[in-house]
């Protein structure tokens, strides 16, 4: 009885101690927490800390959330708590330079009027007129405003970046100016194929959140002095004067980010719309790349059997491996350069190769590369491509690793050492240039990196690759602002199923080889039948000889056997993946609890041994 009383009292003491510990930590350590996520998603990044530490004027943040209207929306309320906790962490870190106001905009209140005045998006919840606010507004001492109209669940991975971008914009309201020359419809417009209006590219929309983008003409003869960074996207119609202007801009210290392409699938120009004219979809920089120590062939596309993307071919058909559309993973991305170090996955569609010129003084640093299972293919092969697997017929890698994107730095000479007629004598060389060249433009289109949803008039990006991150990171770096780069890199919550993808890739390789053997045998059998028929009297072609019957039966038997083989390969693919899933389920349901139980037993036995001593 006493033992029972002692054990009961001990449990009560432990329970009281537990509650006391929680109360003490809530009071004494309100901001303390342990972040066990791999990417430290709940810990402020170094970039955010830098932005907050450099604040030299107060910023007011107004966080609006409809508490009563969301009482039944558990998932949304959980997200709201995360947003609120992160905003409080910003306030603590800013040491008085951020003033956080948490507001519940109840219906017909002054708070609701203020939320509407800021331009926050109210989401209707019912026919009764009840709506929900879940957004943020910020103001600085100059009365300038920045808002996040609504915190969409789909963008939770970009939460810290969006908050830091808002704070950074208010802290430095004068956005860096970017000059833009492009031959693609990045701002939308009428699609000549569908005769429907296209929305602006989301990648450029994200650029405009951080930079002041100034469009420039393709025949410009000088780059304005207020442009610090020049962005070229598919510069296929540049005049000679424009090329000379870019040459002089780079030599005098201007920064350049250039996207060129041997086969820009997004090109909707008249030349590009003519079937079979691959040259109409190509772009380059004339003599400039050669002057900077880069060889680039605008008629060749990089294909890679290892990085090829799996693409759908319609209902009832298995996915095809498109070796011209590449999924470039971390192993092929430079982890040392500031621009690419945070990136884990980029896509690259019918892009070209950049090759360093031997003996050039300009330093060539690859930022993104193919694997050794790659080769160069004429861009003409893509102008009439219908089935991506046609690219695999006769494909053989050349064992070269091709550079897909590169940074060019160091000494450089002018591509126009004699100057240009009609222009004043210009610079002939520079001690250091800073240029980033990427040999693909389609990677900036929405379909290659994100899904875009319309949420009550607000376009929401759900990225599955980091192509826009590469663009913004490069512009951040070239414009001298790097704080946001480390923040943006933390937006990916997904973990790739690399083992499953490898199983699929190997099985698809076996499946494709079997399919090719089947087609080859079918062709051989058809040829044999044709020869048999040619040897017979034309008037008796409807009558089958014994030899023909045997050949046909042999063909049918062989066809059935190979079809069974194909089914077995497909079954083996699923079997390998199912076996992996079974192993993981066993680990989660049995192995982990067993380990915990053994740990508790060990602790109990250790306690008994100590008590006996």
Coordinates of C-alpha atoms in Angstrom, one line a residue:
X1 CA 0.0 0.0 0.0
X2 CA 2.8 2.3 0.9
X3 CA 4.6 1.6 -2.4
X4 CA 1.4 2.5 -4.2
X5 CA 1.1 5.7 -2.3
X6 CA 4.7 6.6 -2.9
X7 CA 4.4 5.8 -6.6
X8 CA 1.2 7.9 -6.8
X9 CA 2.9 10.8 -5.0
X10 CA 5.9 10.5 -7.2
X11 CA 3.7 10.6 -10.3
X12 CA 2.0 13.7 -8.9
X13 CA 5.3 15.4 -8.2
X14 CA 6.5 14.6 -11.8
X15 CA 3.3 16.0 -13.2
X16 CA 3.6 19.2 -11.1
X17 CA 7.2 19.5 -12.1
X18 CA 6.3 19.2 -15.8
X19 CA 3.7 22.0 -15.6
X20 CA 6.1 24.2 -13.6
X21 CA 8.8 23.6 -16.2
X22 CA 6.5 24.6 -19.0
X23 CA 5.3 27.7 -17.2
X24 CA 8.8 28.8 -16.4
X25 CA 10.1 28.3 -20.0
X26 CA 7.1 30.3 -21.4
X27 CA 7.8 33.2 -19.0
X28 CA 11.6 33.2 -18.9
X29 CA 12.4 31.8 -22.5
X30 CA 9.4 32.9 -24.6
X31 CA 11.4 32.7 -27.9
X32 CA 13.3 29.5 -27.2
X33 CA 12.6 26.5 -29.5
X34 CA 14.4 23.6 -31.0
X35 CA 14.4 23.4 -34.8
X36 CA 15.0 19.8 -36.0
X37 CA 14.1 20.3 -39.6
X38 CA 16.9 19.6 -42.1
X39 CA 16.9 23.1 -43.7
X40 CA 16.2 24.9 -40.4
X41 CA 13.0 26.2 -41.7
X42 CA 11.9 27.7 -38.4
X43 CA 15.2 29.5 -37.7
X44 CA 15.9 32.9 -39.3
X45 CA 18.5 32.7 -42.1
X46 CA 21.7 34.7 -42.1
X47 CA 20.3 36.8 -44.9
X48 CA 17.3 37.8 -42.8
X49 CA 19.5 38.5 -39.8
X50 CA 21.7 40.8 -42.0
X51 CA 18.6 42.7 -43.3
X52 CA 17.2 43.2 -39.8
X53 CA 20.6 44.2 -38.3
X54 CA 21.1 46.8 -41.0
X55 CA 17.7 48.6 -40.3
X56 CA 18.4 52.2 -39.5
X57 CA 14.8 53.5 -39.3
X58 CA 11.6 52.1 -37.7
X59 CA 9.2 49.9 -39.8
X60 CA 5.6 49.2 -38.7
X61 CA 4.2 45.8 -39.6
X62 CA 0.4 45.3 -39.4
X63 CA -0.6 41.6 -39.4
X64 CA -4.3 41.1 -40.1
X65 CA -6.0 37.8 -39.3
X66 CA -9.7 37.1 -38.8
X67 CA -9.7 35.0 -35.7
X68 CA -13.4 34.3 -35.3
X69 CA -14.1 33.7 -39.0
X70 CA -11.3 31.0 -39.0
X71 CA -12.3 29.0 -35.9
X72 CA -13.1 25.9 -38.0
X73 CA -10.2 26.2 -40.4
X74 CA -7.5 24.2 -38.4
X75 CA -4.9 24.1 -41.2
X76 CA -5.1 27.8 -41.8
X77 CA -4.9 28.6 -38.1
X78 CA -1.8 26.4 -37.8
X79 CA -0.2 28.4 -40.6
X80 CA -1.3 31.7 -39.0
X81 CA 0.5 30.7 -35.8
X82 CA 3.7 30.1 -37.8
X83 CA 3.4 33.4 -39.5
X84 CA 2.8 35.2 -36.2
X85 CA 5.7 33.4 -34.5
X86 CA 8.1 34.4 -37.3
X87 CA 6.9 38.0 -37.3
X88 CA 7.6 38.1 -33.5
X89 CA 11.0 36.7 -34.1
X90 CA 11.6 39.5 -36.7
X91 CA 10.5 42.0 -34.1
X92 CA 12.8 40.6 -31.4
X93 CA 15.8 40.4 -33.8
X94 CA 15.3 44.0 -35.1
X95 CA 15.9 45.4 -31.6
X96 CA 13.2 48.0 -31.7
X97 CA 13.4 48.9 -35.4
X98 CA 10.3 46.8 -36.2
X99 CA 6.9 47.5 -34.5
X100 CA 4.5 44.6 -34.9
X101 CA 0.7 45.2 -34.7
X102 CA -1.5 42.1 -34.6
X103 CA -5.0 43.0 -35.6
X104 CA -8.3 41.1 -35.8
X105 CA -10.4 42.8 -38.5
X106 CA -13.9 42.0 -37.2
X107 CA -16.8 42.7 -39.6
X108 CA -17.9 46.4 -39.9
X109 CA -15.0 47.5 -37.6
X110 CA -12.4 50.2 -38.2
X111 CA -9.8 47.5 -38.3
X112 CA -11.6 45.9 -41.3
X113 CA -11.7 49.3 -43.0
X114 CA -8.0 49.7 -42.4
X115 CA -7.2 46.3 -43.9
X116 CA -9.2 47.2 -47.0
X117 CA -7.4 50.5 -47.2
X118 CA -4.1 48.7 -47.2
X119 CA -5.3 46.6 -50.1
X120 CA -5.4 43.3 -48.3
X121 CA -7.4 40.5 -50.0
X122 CA -10.6 39.4 -48.1
X123 CA -11.5 35.8 -48.9
X124 CA -15.3 35.1 -48.8
X125 CA -16.2 32.1 -46.6
X126 CA -20.0 31.8 -47.0
X127 CA -23.0 33.2 -48.7
X128 CA -23.8 35.3 -45.6
X129 CA -21.0 37.7 -46.5
X130 CA -18.5 36.6 -43.9
X131 CA -14.9 37.0 -45.1
X132 CA -11.4 36.2 -43.8
X133 CA -8.4 38.4 -43.8
X134 CA -4.9 36.9 -43.6
X135 CA -2.3 39.4 -44.8
X136 CA 0.4 41.8 -43.9
X137 CA 1.0 45.5 -44.5
X138 CA 4.1 47.4 -43.8
X139 CA 5.0 51.1 -43.7
X140 CA 8.1 53.1 -43.2
X141 CA 8.8 56.7 -42.0
X142 CA 8.3 58.0 -45.6
X143 CA 4.7 56.6 -45.5
X144 CA 5.6 54.1 -48.2
X145 CA 3.6 50.8 -48.2
X146 CA 4.3 47.2 -49.1
X147 CA 1.7 44.5 -48.7
X148 CA 1.3 40.7 -48.8
X149 CA -2.4 40.6 -49.7
X150 CA -3.0 37.0 -48.5
X151 CA -0.7 34.3 -47.1
X152 CA -1.6 31.4 -49.4
X153 CA -0.9 27.9 -48.0
X154 CA 0.7 27.0 -51.3
X155 CA 3.5 29.5 -50.7
X156 CA 4.4 28.5 -47.1
X157 CA 7.8 27.4 -48.3
X158 CA 8.5 31.1 -49.4
X159 CA 7.3 32.6 -46.2
X160 CA 10.6 33.9 -44.8
X161 CA 11.6 35.2 -48.3
X162 CA 8.4 37.1 -48.7
X163 CA 8.6 38.7 -45.2
X164 CA 12.3 39.6 -45.7
X165 CA 11.6 41.0 -49.1
X166 CA 8.9 43.2 -47.7
X167 CA 11.1 44.5 -44.9
X168 CA 14.1 45.0 -47.2
X169 CA 12.0 47.0 -49.7
X170 CA 10.7 49.3 -46.9
X171 CA 14.2 49.7 -45.6
X172 CA 15.6 50.6 -49.0
X173 CA 12.7 52.0 -51.0
X174 CA 14.8 52.9 -54.0
X175 CA 14.9 49.6 -56.0
X176 CA 18.0 48.8 -58.1
X177 CA 17.4 49.5 -61.8
X178 CA 17.6 46.7 -64.3
X179 CA 17.7 47.3 -68.0
X180 CA 15.9 44.6 -70.0
X181 CA 16.3 43.7 -73.7
X182 CA 14.2 40.7 -74.8
X183 CA 12.9 39.0 -77.9
X184 CA 10.3 36.9 -76.0
X185 CA 6.8 37.9 -74.7
X186 CA 7.8 38.0 -71.0
X187 CA 5.1 40.6 -70.3
X188 CA 2.4 38.4 -71.8
X189 CA 0.3 39.5 -74.9
X190 CA -1.6 37.7 -77.5
X191 CA -0.6 34.1 -78.2
X192 CA -0.5 33.7 -82.0
X193 CA -1.1 29.9 -81.7
X194 CA -4.2 30.0 -79.4
X195 CA -5.3 33.6 -80.2
X196 CA -5.7 34.0 -76.4
X197 CA -4.0 36.5 -74.1
X198 CA -1.0 35.1 -72.2
X199 CA -0.2 36.3 -68.6
X200 CA 3.2 37.8 -67.8
X201 CA 5.9 35.3 -67.0
X202 CA 6.0 34.6 -63.2
X203 CA 9.8 34.7 -63.2
X204 CA 9.7 38.3 -64.4
X205 CA 6.9 39.2 -62.0
X206 CA 9.2 38.0 -59.1
X207 CA 12.0 40.2 -60.5
X208 CA 9.8 43.2 -60.5
X209 CA 9.0 42.7 -56.8
X210 CA 12.7 43.4 -56.0
X211 CA 13.9 45.5 -58.9
X212 CA 12.8 48.4 -61.1
X213 CA 12.8 46.9 -64.6
X214 CA 13.3 49.3 -67.5
X215 CA 12.7 48.0 -71.0
X216 CA 15.3 48.9 -73.6
X217 CA 15.0 48.7 -77.4
X218 CA 16.9 46.0 -79.4
X219 CA 18.5 48.7 -81.6
X220 CA 19.7 50.9 -78.7
X221 CA 23.0 52.6 -79.4
X222 CA 24.0 53.2 -75.7
X223 CA 23.1 51.9 -72.3
X224 CA 21.8 54.6 -69.9
X225 CA 24.1 55.6 -67.1
X226 CA 21.5 54.8 -64.4
X227 CA 21.5 51.1 -65.5
X228 CA 23.8 49.1 -63.3
X229 CA 22.7 45.6 -64.4
X230 CA 21.6 44.7 -67.9
X231 CA 19.4 41.6 -68.5
X232 CA 19.2 40.0 -71.9
X233 CA 16.6 37.3 -72.6
X234 CA 16.8 35.8 -76.1
X235 CA 18.7 38.7 -77.8
X236 CA 18.2 37.5 -81.3
X237 CA 17.4 40.8 -83.0
X238 CA 20.2 43.0 -81.6
X239 CA 21.6 45.6 -84.0
X240 CA 25.3 46.1 -84.5
X241 CA 25.0 49.4 -82.6
X242 CA 23.3 47.6 -79.7
X243 CA 26.1 44.9 -79.5
X244 CA 28.7 47.7 -79.4
X245 CA 26.7 49.4 -76.7
X246 CA 26.7 46.2 -74.6
X247 CA 30.4 45.7 -75.2
X248 CA 31.2 49.2 -73.9
X249 CA 28.7 48.8 -71.0
X250 CA 30.5 45.7 -69.8
X251 CA 34.0 47.1 -70.2
X252 CA 33.2 50.2 -68.2
X253 CA 32.0 48.1 -65.2
X254 CA 28.4 47.4 -66.0
X255 CA 27.1 43.9 -64.9
X256 CA 25.4 41.6 -67.5
X257 CA 23.1 38.6 -67.2
X258 CA 22.4 37.1 -70.6
X259 CA 20.0 34.2 -71.5
X260 CA 20.8 33.0 -75.0
X261 CA 19.3 29.9 -76.6
X262 CA 19.9 27.7 -79.7
X263 CA 16.2 26.7 -79.7
X264 CA 13.8 28.9 -77.8
X265 CA 10.5 27.0 -77.7
X266 CA 8.8 30.1 -76.3
X267 CA 9.7 32.2 -79.4
X268 CA 6.5 33.2 -81.2
X269 CA 8.1 35.4 -83.8
X270 CA 7.1 35.0 -87.5
X271 CA 10.4 33.2 -88.4
X272 CA 10.1 30.9 -85.5
X273 CA 6.5 30.0 -86.4
X274 CA 7.5 28.6 -89.8
X275 CA 7.7 24.8 -89.3
X276 CA 11.2 23.5 -89.6
X277 CA 13.1 26.8 -89.2
X278 CA 15.1 26.1 -86.1
X279 CA 17.4 29.0 -86.9
X280 CA 14.4 31.3 -86.3
X281 CA 14.4 30.3 -82.7
X282 CA 18.1 30.8 -82.0
X283 CA 19.9 33.7 -80.3
X284 CA 23.5 34.6 -79.5
X285 CA 25.6 37.7 -78.7
X286 CA 27.5 38.0 -82.0
X287 CA 31.2 38.6 -81.4
X288 CA 30.8 39.4 -77.7
X289 CA 31.1 35.9 -76.2
X290 CA 34.2 35.1 -78.3
X291 CA 35.8 38.3 -77.0
X292 CA 35.1 37.2 -73.4
X293 CA 36.6 33.7 -74.0
X294 CA 33.5 31.7 -74.7
X295 CA 32.6 29.5 -77.7
X296 CA 28.9 28.9 -78.3
X297 CA 27.2 27.2 -81.2
X298 CA 23.6 28.5 -81.7
X299 CA 22.8 25.5 -83.8
X300 CA 23.5 22.8 -81.2
X301 CA 21.4 21.6 -78.2
X302 CA 22.7 19.7 -75.2
X303 CA 21.0 16.3 -74.6
X304 CA 21.6 14.2 -71.5
X305 CA 20.4 10.6 -70.9
X306 CA 20.9 10.9 -67.1
X307 CA 19.2 14.2 -66.5
X308 CA 16.4 13.7 -69.1
X309 CA 13.0 14.7 -67.7
X310 CA 10.1 12.3 -67.6
X311 CA 7.2 13.9 -69.5
X312 CA 3.6 12.8 -70.0
X313 CA 2.3 11.6 -73.4
X314 CA -1.4 11.6 -72.8
X315 CA -4.0 9.4 -71.1
X316 CA -3.2 5.7 -71.2
X317 CA 0.4 6.1 -72.3
X318 CA 3.5 5.7 -70.2
X319 CA 5.7 8.8 -69.6
X320 CA 8.6 9.4 -72.0
X321 CA 12.1 10.4 -71.2
X322 CA 12.9 13.7 -72.9
X323 CA 16.7 14.0 -73.0
X324 CA 16.5 17.6 -74.3
X325 CA 14.6 18.7 -71.2
X326 CA 17.0 18.3 -68.3
X327 CA 16.5 18.3 -64.5
X328 CA 19.8 19.6 -63.2
X329 CA 20.3 18.6 -59.6
X330 CA 22.7 19.8 -56.9
X331 CA 25.6 17.5 -58.1
X332 CA 25.7 19.5 -61.4
X333 CA 25.3 22.9 -59.8
X334 CA 28.2 25.0 -58.5
X335 CA 28.0 25.0 -54.7
X336 CA 30.7 27.7 -54.2
X337 CA 29.3 30.6 -56.2
X338 CA 26.9 32.8 -54.3
X339 CA 24.3 32.7 -57.2
X340 CA 24.0 28.9 -57.4
X341 CA 25.1 27.7 -53.9
X342 CA 21.6 27.7 -52.4
X343 CA 19.9 25.9 -55.4
X344 CA 19.0 22.3 -55.5
X345 CA 17.0 21.7 -58.7
X346 CA 16.9 23.6 -62.0
X347 CA 15.3 22.7 -65.3
X348 CA 16.8 23.3 -68.7
X349 CA 14.9 22.9 -71.9
X350 CA 16.6 22.6 -75.4
X351 CA 19.5 24.8 -74.3
X352 CA 23.0 25.1 -75.6
X353 CA 26.6 24.6 -74.4
X354 CA 29.2 27.2 -73.3
X355 CA 32.8 26.2 -74.0
X356 CA 35.8 28.1 -72.6
X357 CA 38.3 29.3 -75.2
X358 CA 41.8 28.1 -74.6
X359 CA 44.2 30.9 -73.8
X360 CA 41.6 33.4 -72.9
X361 CA 42.5 35.8 -70.0
X362 CA 38.9 36.0 -68.9
X363 CA 38.1 33.5 -66.1
X364 CA 35.4 31.0 -67.0
X365 CA 33.6 29.5 -64.0
X366 CA 30.9 26.8 -64.8
X367 CA 27.7 27.4 -62.7
X368 CA 25.7 24.5 -64.1
X369 CA 26.8 21.5 -66.1
X370 CA 25.5 18.3 -67.8
X371 CA 26.7 14.8 -66.9
X372 CA 29.1 12.7 -68.9
X373 CA 26.0 10.9 -70.5
X374 CA 25.4 13.8 -72.7
X375 CA 26.0 15.0 -76.3
X376 CA 25.3 17.8 -78.7
X377 CA 22.4 17.5 -81.1
X378 CA 21.4 19.7 -84.0
X379 CA 18.6 22.1 -83.1
X380 CA 16.8 21.0 -86.3
X381 CA 16.0 17.7 -84.5
X382 CA 13.5 19.6 -82.2
X383 CA 11.7 21.7 -84.8
X384 CA 9.5 18.8 -85.9
X385 CA 9.7 16.6 -82.8
X386 CA 6.5 14.8 -81.9
X387 CA 7.6 12.0 -79.6
X388 CA 10.5 12.8 -77.2
X389 CA 11.6 9.2 -77.3
X390 CA 12.6 9.6 -80.9
X391 CA 15.6 11.5 -79.6
X392 CA 16.9 8.2 -78.1
X393 CA 17.1 6.4 -81.4
X394 CA 20.7 6.2 -82.3
X395 CA 21.7 8.4 -79.3
X396 CA 25.2 7.8 -78.0
X397 CA 26.9 10.0 -75.3
X398 CA 30.2 11.6 -76.3
X399 CA 31.5 11.5 -72.7
X400 CA 31.9 15.3 -72.5
X401 CA 30.5 17.4 -69.7
X402 CA 28.9 20.5 -71.1
X403 CA 28.6 23.8 -69.3
X404 CA 25.1 25.1 -69.3
X405 CA 25.7 28.4 -67.4
X406 CA 28.9 30.2 -66.5
X407 CA 30.2 33.3 -64.8
X408 CA 32.9 35.3 -66.7
X409 CA 35.3 37.5 -64.7
X410 CA 38.7 39.1 -65.0
X411 CA 40.5 40.9 -67.9
X412 CA 38.6 41.2 -71.2
X413 CA 39.1 42.9 -74.5
X414 CA 36.6 44.7 -76.7
X415 CA 34.9 42.8 -79.5
X416 CA 35.3 46.0 -81.5
X417 CA 39.0 47.0 -81.0
X418 CA 38.7 49.5 -83.9
X419 CA 35.6 51.0 -82.5
X420 CA 32.5 51.5 -84.6
X421 CA 31.8 54.0 -87.4
X422 CA 29.5 56.8 -86.2
X423 CA 30.5 56.4 -82.5
X424 CA 33.2 58.1 -80.5
X425 CA 36.3 56.0 -79.7
X426 CA 35.5 53.6 -76.9
X427 CA 37.2 51.4 -74.4
X428 CA 39.3 48.6 -75.9
X429 CA 39.8 46.5 -72.7
X430 CA 39.0 46.2 -69.0
X431 CA 40.8 44.8 -66.0
X432 CA 37.7 43.0 -64.7
X433 CA 34.3 42.3 -66.1
X434 CA 31.4 40.5 -64.4
X435 CA 29.1 38.6 -66.8
X436 CA 26.8 35.6 -66.2
X437 CA 25.7 33.7 -69.3
X438 CA 23.0 31.0 -69.4
X439 CA 22.4 29.1 -72.6
X440 CA 18.6 28.6 -72.3
X441 CA 15.6 30.9 -72.2
X442 CA 12.7 28.4 -71.8
X443 CA 13.7 27.7 -68.2
X444 CA 12.1 31.1 -67.4
X445 CA 8.7 30.1 -68.8
X446 CA 6.1 29.2 -66.2
X447 CA 5.7 25.6 -67.5
X448 CA 9.3 24.7 -66.8
X449 CA 9.4 25.6 -63.0
X450 CA 6.0 26.4 -61.5
X451 CA 2.3 26.0 -61.4
X452 CA 0.4 29.2 -61.3
X453 CA -3.0 29.5 -59.5
X454 CA -5.4 32.4 -59.5
X455 CA -6.7 33.0 -56.0
X456 CA -9.4 35.7 -56.1
X457 CA -7.4 37.8 -58.5
X458 CA -4.0 37.1 -57.0
X459 CA -1.6 35.0 -59.0
X460 CA 0.0 32.4 -56.8
X461 CA 3.2 30.5 -57.9
X462 CA 3.7 27.0 -56.7
X463 CA 7.3 26.3 -57.7
X464 CA 8.7 22.8 -58.2
X465 CA 12.1 24.0 -59.5
X466 CA 14.2 27.0 -58.7
X467 CA 14.6 28.6 -62.1
X468 CA 13.2 32.0 -60.9
X469 CA 15.5 31.7 -57.9
X470 CA 18.5 31.5 -60.2
X471 CA 17.3 34.6 -62.1
X472 CA 16.7 36.7 -58.9
X473 CA 19.8 35.4 -57.2
X474 CA 22.0 36.4 -60.2
X475 CA 20.4 39.9 -60.4
X476 CA 20.8 40.3 -56.6
X477 CA 24.4 39.3 -56.8
X478 CA 25.3 41.5 -59.8
X479 CA 23.5 44.5 -58.3
X480 CA 25.5 44.1 -55.1
X481 CA 22.6 42.9 -52.9
X482 CA 23.1 39.4 -51.7
X483 CA 21.2 39.3 -48.4
X484 CA 18.0 37.9 -49.9
X485 CA 19.8 35.0 -51.8
X486 CA 20.2 32.8 -48.7
X487 CA 16.6 33.5 -47.7
X488 CA 15.1 32.5 -51.1
X489 CA 17.1 29.2 -51.1
X490 CA 15.0 27.9 -48.1
X491 CA 11.8 27.8 -50.0
X492 CA 11.7 24.2 -51.0
X493 CA 10.0 21.9 -48.5
X494 CA 9.9 18.9 -50.8
X495 CA 12.4 16.1 -50.7
X496 CA 13.1 14.3 -54.0
X497 CA 12.5 10.6 -54.1
X498 CA 15.9 9.9 -55.6
X499 CA 15.9 6.2 -55.0
X500 CA 12.5 5.8 -56.6
X501 CA 13.5 8.0 -59.5
X502 CA 16.6 5.8 -60.1
X503 CA 14.5 2.6 -60.0
X504 CA 12.1 4.2 -62.6
X505 CA 15.0 5.3 -64.8
X506 CA 16.6 1.9 -64.8
X507 CA 13.3 0.1 -65.5
X508 CA 12.4 2.5 -68.3
X509 CA 15.8 1.9 -69.8
X510 CA 15.1 -1.9 -69.8
X511 CA 11.5 -1.3 -71.1
X512 CA 12.8 0.9 -73.9
X513 CA 15.4 -1.7 -75.0
X514 CA 12.8 -4.4 -75.0
X515 CA 10.5 -2.2 -77.0
X516 CA 13.2 -1.5 -79.6
X517 CA 13.9 -5.2 -79.9
X518 CA 10.2 -5.9 -80.5
X519 CA 10.0 -3.3 -83.2
X520 CA 13.2 -4.6 -84.9
X521 CA 11.8 -8.2 -84.8
X522 CA 8.4 -7.0 -86.2
X523 CA 10.2 -5.3 -89.1
X524 CA 12.3 -8.4 -89.8
X525 CA 9.2 -10.6 -89.8
X526 CA 7.3 -8.2 -92.0
X527 CA 10.2 -8.2 -94.4
X528 CA 10.3 -12.0 -94.4
X529 CA 6.5 -12.2 -95.1
X530 CA 6.9 -9.7 -98.0
X531 CA 9.7 -11.8 -99.5
X532 CA 7.5 -15.0 -99.2
X533 CA 4.6 -13.2 -100.9
X534 CA 6.7 -11.9 -103.7
X535 CA 7.8 -15.5 -104.5
X536 CA 4.2 -16.7 -105.0
X537 CA 1.8 -16.4 -107.9
X538 CA 0.0 -13.0 -107.5
X539 CA -3.3 -14.8 -108.3
X540 CA -2.8 -17.0 -105.2
X541 CA -1.8 -14.5 -102.6
X542 CA -4.9 -15.2 -100.6
X543 CA -3.7 -18.7 -100.1
X544 CA -1.1 -19.2 -97.4
X545 CA 1.7 -21.7 -97.9
X546 CA 2.9 -23.9 -95.1
X547 CA 6.1 -21.8 -94.9
X548 CA 4.0 -18.7 -94.5
X549 CA 1.8 -20.2 -91.8
X550 CA 4.9 -21.3 -89.9
X551 CA 6.4 -17.8 -90.2
X552 CA 3.2 -16.1 -89.0
X553 CA 2.8 -18.5 -86.1
X554 CA 6.5 -18.0 -85.2
X555 CA 5.9 -14.2 -85.4
X556 CA 2.8 -14.5 -83.1
X557 CA 4.6 -16.7 -80.6
X558 CA 7.5 -14.3 -80.5
X559 CA 5.2 -11.3 -80.2
X560 CA 3.4 -12.8 -77.2
X561 CA 6.7 -13.8 -75.6
X562 CA 8.1 -10.2 -75.9
X563 CA 4.8 -8.7 -74.7
X564 CA 5.1 -10.9 -71.6
X565 CA 8.7 -9.7 -71.2
X566 CA 7.5 -6.1 -71.3
X567 CA 4.8 -6.8 -68.7
X568 CA 7.4 -8.4 -66.5
X569 CA 9.7 -5.4 -66.8
X570 CA 6.9 -3.1 -65.8
X571 CA 5.9 -5.4 -63.0
X572 CA 9.5 -5.4 -61.8
X573 CA 9.5 -1.6 -61.7
X574 CA 6.5 -1.5 -59.5
X575 CA 7.7 -4.5 -57.5
X576 CA 11.0 -2.7 -56.7
X577 CA 9.2 0.5 -55.6
X578 CA 6.6 -1.5 -53.6
X579 CA 9.3 -3.4 -51.8
X580 CA 11.0 -0.1 -50.9
X581 CA 7.7 1.2 -49.6
X582 CA 7.1 -2.0 -47.5
X583 CA 10.6 -1.6 -46.0
X584 CA 9.9 2.0 -45.0
X585 CA 6.5 1.1 -43.6
X586 CA 8.1 -1.6 -41.5
X587 CA 10.7 0.8 -40.2
X588 CA 8.1 3.4 -39.3
X589 CA 5.6 1.0 -37.7
X590 CA 7.8 -1.5 -36.1
X591 CA 11.5 -0.6 -36.0
X592 CA 11.2 2.9 -34.5
X593 CA 8.7 1.8 -31.7
X594 CA 10.9 -1.2 -31.0
X595 CA 14.0 1.0 -30.6
X596 CA 12.0 3.3 -28.3
X597 CA 10.8 0.4 -26.2
X598 CA 14.4 -1.0 -25.9
X599 CA 15.6 2.4 -24.9
X600 CA 13.0 2.6 -22.1
X601 CA 13.8 -0.9 -20.9
X602 CA 17.5 -0.1 -20.9
X603 CA 16.9 3.1 -18.8
X604 CA 14.7 1.0 -16.4
X605 CA 17.3 -1.7 -16.0
X606 CA 20.1 0.9 -15.5
X607 CA 18.0 2.4 -12.8
X608 CA 17.5 -0.9 -11.0
X609 CA 21.3 -1.7 -11.2
X610 CA 22.1 1.7 -9.7
X611 CA 19.5 1.2 -6.9
X612 CA 21.0 -2.2 -6.0
X613 CA 24.4 -0.7 -5.7

